[in-house]
C-alpha positions as MATLAB code, in Angstrom:
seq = 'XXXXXXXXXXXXXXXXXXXXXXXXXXXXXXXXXXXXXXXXXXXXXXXXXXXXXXXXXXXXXXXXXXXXXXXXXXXXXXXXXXXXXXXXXXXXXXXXXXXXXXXXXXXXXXXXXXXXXXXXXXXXXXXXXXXXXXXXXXXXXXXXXXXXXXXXXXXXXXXXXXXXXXXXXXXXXXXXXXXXXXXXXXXXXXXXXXXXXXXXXXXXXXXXXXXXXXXXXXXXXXXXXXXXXXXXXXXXXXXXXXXXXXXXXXXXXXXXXXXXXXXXXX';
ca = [
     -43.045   -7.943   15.049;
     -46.659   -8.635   15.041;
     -48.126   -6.595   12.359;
     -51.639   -8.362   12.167;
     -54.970   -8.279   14.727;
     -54.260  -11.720   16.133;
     -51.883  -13.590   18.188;
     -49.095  -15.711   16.089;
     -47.675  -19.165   17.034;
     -44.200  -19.106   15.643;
     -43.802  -22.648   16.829;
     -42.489  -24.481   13.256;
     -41.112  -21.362   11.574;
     -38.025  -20.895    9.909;
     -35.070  -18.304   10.002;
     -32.287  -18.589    8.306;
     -29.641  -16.776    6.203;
     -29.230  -19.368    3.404;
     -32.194  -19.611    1.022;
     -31.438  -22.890    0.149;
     -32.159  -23.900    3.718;
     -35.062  -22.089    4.885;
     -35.416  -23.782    7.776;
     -31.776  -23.406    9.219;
     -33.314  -22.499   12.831;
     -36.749  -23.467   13.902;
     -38.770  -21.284   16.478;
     -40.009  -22.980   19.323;
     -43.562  -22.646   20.847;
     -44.053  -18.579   21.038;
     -46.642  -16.708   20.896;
     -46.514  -13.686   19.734;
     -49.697  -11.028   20.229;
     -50.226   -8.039   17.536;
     -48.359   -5.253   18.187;
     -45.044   -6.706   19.652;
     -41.779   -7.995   19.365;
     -39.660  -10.922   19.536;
     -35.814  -10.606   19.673;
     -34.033  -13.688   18.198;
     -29.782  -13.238   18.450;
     -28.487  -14.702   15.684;
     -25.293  -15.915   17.527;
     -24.634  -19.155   16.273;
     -25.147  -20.494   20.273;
     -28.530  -22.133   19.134;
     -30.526  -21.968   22.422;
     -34.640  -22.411   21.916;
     -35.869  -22.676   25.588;
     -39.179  -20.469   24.814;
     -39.093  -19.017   29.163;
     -34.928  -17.629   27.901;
     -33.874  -15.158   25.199;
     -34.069  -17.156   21.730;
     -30.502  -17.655   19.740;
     -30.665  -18.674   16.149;
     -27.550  -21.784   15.163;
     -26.057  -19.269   12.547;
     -25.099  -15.845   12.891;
     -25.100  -12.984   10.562;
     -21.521  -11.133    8.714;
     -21.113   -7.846    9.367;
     -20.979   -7.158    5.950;
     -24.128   -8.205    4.456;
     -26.248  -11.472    4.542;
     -30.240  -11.690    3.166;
     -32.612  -12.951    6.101;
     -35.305  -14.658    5.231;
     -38.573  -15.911    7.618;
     -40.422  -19.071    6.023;
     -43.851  -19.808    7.525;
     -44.330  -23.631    8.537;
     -46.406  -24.835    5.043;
     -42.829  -23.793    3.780;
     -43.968  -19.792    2.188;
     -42.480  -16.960    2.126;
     -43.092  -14.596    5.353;
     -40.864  -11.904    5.170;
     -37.532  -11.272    3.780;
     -34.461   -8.606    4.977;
     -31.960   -7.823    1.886;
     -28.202   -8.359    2.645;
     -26.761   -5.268    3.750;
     -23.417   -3.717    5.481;
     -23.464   -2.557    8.899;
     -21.021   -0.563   11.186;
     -21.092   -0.509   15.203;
     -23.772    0.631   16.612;
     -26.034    1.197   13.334;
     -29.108   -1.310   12.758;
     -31.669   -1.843    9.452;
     -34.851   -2.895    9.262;
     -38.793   -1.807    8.821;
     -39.532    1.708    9.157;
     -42.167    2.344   11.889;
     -45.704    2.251   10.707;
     -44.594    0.870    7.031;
     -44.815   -2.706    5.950;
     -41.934   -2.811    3.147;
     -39.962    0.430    3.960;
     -36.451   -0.472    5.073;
     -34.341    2.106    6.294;
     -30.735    2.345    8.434;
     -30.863    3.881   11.943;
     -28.306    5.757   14.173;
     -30.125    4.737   17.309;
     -31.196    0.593   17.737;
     -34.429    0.119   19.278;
     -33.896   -3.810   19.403;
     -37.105   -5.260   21.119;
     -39.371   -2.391   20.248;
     -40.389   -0.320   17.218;
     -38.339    1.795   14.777;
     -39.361    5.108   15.696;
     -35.946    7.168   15.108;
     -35.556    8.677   12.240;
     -34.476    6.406    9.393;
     -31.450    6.344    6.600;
     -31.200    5.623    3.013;
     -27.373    4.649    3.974;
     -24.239    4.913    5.034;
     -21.867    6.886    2.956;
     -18.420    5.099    2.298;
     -14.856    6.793    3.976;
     -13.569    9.854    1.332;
      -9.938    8.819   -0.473;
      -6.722   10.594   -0.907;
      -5.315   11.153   -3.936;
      -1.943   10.926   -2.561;
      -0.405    8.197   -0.407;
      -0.014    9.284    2.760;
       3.427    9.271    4.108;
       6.667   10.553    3.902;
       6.804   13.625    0.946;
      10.347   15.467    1.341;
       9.474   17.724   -1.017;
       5.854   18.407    0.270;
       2.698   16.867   -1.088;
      -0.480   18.564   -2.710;
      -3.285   16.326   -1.332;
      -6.772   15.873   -2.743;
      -9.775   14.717   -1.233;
     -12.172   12.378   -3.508;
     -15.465   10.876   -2.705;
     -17.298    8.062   -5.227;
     -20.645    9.536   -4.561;
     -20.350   13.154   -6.437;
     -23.310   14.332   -4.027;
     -21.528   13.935   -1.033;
     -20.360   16.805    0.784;
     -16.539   16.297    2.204;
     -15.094   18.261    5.601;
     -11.573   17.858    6.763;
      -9.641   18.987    9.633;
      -5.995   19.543   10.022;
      -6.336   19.416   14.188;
      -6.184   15.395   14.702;
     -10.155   15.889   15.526;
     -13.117   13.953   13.791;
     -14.610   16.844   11.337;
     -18.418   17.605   12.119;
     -20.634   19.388    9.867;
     -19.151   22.488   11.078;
     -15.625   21.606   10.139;
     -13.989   23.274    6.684;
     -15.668   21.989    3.695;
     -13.401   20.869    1.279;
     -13.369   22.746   -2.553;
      -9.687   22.302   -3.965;
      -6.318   20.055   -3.122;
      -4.566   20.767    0.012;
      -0.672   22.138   -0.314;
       1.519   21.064    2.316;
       4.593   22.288    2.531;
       7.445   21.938    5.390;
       6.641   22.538    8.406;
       9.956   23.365    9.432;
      10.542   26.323   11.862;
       6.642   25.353   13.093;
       6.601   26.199   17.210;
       6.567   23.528   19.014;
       3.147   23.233   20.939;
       2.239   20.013   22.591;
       5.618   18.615   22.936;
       5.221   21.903   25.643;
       3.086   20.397   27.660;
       4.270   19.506   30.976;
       3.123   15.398   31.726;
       4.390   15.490   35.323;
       2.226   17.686   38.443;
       4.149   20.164   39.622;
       3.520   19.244   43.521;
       6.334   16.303   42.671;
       9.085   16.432   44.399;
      11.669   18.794   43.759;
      14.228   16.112   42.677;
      11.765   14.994   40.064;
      11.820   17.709   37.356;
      10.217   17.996   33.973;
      11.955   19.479   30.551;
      10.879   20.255   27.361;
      12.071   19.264   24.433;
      15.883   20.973   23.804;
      15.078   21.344   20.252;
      12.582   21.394   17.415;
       9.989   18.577   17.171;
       9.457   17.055   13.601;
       6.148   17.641   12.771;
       3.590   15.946   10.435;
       0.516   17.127    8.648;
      -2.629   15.166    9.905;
      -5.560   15.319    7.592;
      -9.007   13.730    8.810;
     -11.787   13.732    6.319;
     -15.813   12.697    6.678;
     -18.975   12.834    3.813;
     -21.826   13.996    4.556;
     -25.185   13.906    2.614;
     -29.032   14.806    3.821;
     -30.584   11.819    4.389;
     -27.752    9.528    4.510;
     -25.602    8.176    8.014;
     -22.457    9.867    7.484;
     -18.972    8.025    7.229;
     -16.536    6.790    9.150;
     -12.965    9.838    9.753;
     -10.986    8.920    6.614;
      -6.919    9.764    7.992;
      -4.044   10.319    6.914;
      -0.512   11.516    7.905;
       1.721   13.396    5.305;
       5.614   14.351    6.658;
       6.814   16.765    4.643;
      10.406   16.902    6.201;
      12.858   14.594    5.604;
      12.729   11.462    6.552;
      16.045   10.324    8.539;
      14.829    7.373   10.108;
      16.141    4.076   10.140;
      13.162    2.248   11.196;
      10.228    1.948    9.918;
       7.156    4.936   11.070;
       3.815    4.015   12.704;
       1.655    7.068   13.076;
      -1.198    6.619   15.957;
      -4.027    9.827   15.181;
      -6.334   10.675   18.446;
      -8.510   13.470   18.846;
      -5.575   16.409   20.952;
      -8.077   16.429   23.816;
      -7.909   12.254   24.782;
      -4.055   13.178   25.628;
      -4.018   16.294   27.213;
      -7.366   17.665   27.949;
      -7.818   18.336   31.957;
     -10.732   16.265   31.936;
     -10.248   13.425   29.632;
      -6.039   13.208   28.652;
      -4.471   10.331   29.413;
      -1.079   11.922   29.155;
      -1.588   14.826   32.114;
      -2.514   14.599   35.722;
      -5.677   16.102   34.996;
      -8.228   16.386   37.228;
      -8.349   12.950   39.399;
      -4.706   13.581   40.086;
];
């Protein structure tokens, strides 16, 4: 962006994310008026035809890299500290402030900063406990590394909001033998099949597993990714090794949105 009262030829500026070569990419002849923007992909593709979108000859890792601007006489411009991203999260000036850096649910690449800005993103909460099989049942703790971080769980496969059950104390699990089963119940079939195609539910007891999904939460801060884990308290008597797959219940069987039910485009 433009922050000054007249127009800017970037033509002979450098970007780059190695301060030892300041001049990795070069702008070509732009000019940029006050008040707007200029979006540069840093995509490694290298492209600087001035009438196409501009593509810097390095790109950036997702998990931090510093980004410095370097005026033509070979000074300073402006600088962007290394930081970590996730999907669909961006950094950078705070609209209205010259220095103020701040992270940002909602991109506005092209255009100002005007959401409302971050200190950070809060890391995933840890388990105390290895998640797994525990014949004998498990008592699970939730732990976070930032002590002012609020942690909410859910023991539904769901992604806990900031209404889910905030979490004070270890979690007991016991067997869940003897548990009804529920959506093993579910019929997967329509019923307007025909009659020689039928649908049964399970002749016995399911084995069932304790799912625990666990997010931190702090004013100010972009909350965390679902921490998950999958405890089976029963035991084990498998030969083969266990691969547990955790999705929100209403992806598979909601009447709108489950993959597993003929739902409503049947």
């Amino acid at each position: 962006t433009n922050m000054g009262n007249e127009p800017v030829q970037l033509a002979g500026y450098g970007l780059t994310d190695d301060p030892d070569l300041p001049f990795a990419w070069v702008f070509p002849a732009v000019i940029l008026d006050p008040g707007k923007f200029l979006l540069v992909w840093a995509s490694g593709k290298d492209r600087t035809d001035p009438s196409l979108p501009l593509h810097t000859n390095f790109s950036i890792n997702q998990t931090g890299e510093e980004l410095l601007l370097t005026s033509p006489s070979g000074s300073l411009s402006s600088q962007m500290p290394a930081v970590t991203l996730q999907a669909d999260i961006s950094y950078g000036l705070v609209a209205g402030t010259a220095s103020t850096f701040g992270y940002f649910q909602t991109p506005t690449p092209g255009s100002a900063n005007i959401y409302e800005s971050f200190y950070g993103i809060l890391s995933p909460p840890s388990f105390t406990v290895e998640e797994g099989f525990h014949p004998g049942g498990a008592n699970v703790g939730i732990t976070h590394s930032d002590p002012g971080a609020e942690i909410r769980y859910s023991i539904d496969c769901g992604v806990p909001d900031q209404e889910a059950v905030i979490y004070t104390g270890p979690l007991n699990l016991g067997s869940l033998a003897g548990t009804p089963n529920d959506i093993s119940e579910i019929r997967t079939n329509p019923l307007e099949v025909p009659s020689s195609i039928e649908w049964y539910p399970p002749a016995g007891e399911v084995e069932k597993a304790h799912v625990i999904r666990a997010v931190a939460y702090k004013p100010g801060y972009i909350s965390s990714s679902a921490l998950t884990g999958t405890f089976m308290t029963g035991e084990s008597g498998h030969t083969l090794p266990v691969i547990s797959v955790v999705t929100d219940r209403k992806n598979l069987f909601d009447h709108y949105t489950g993959i597993y039910i003929p739902g409503i485009t049947f």
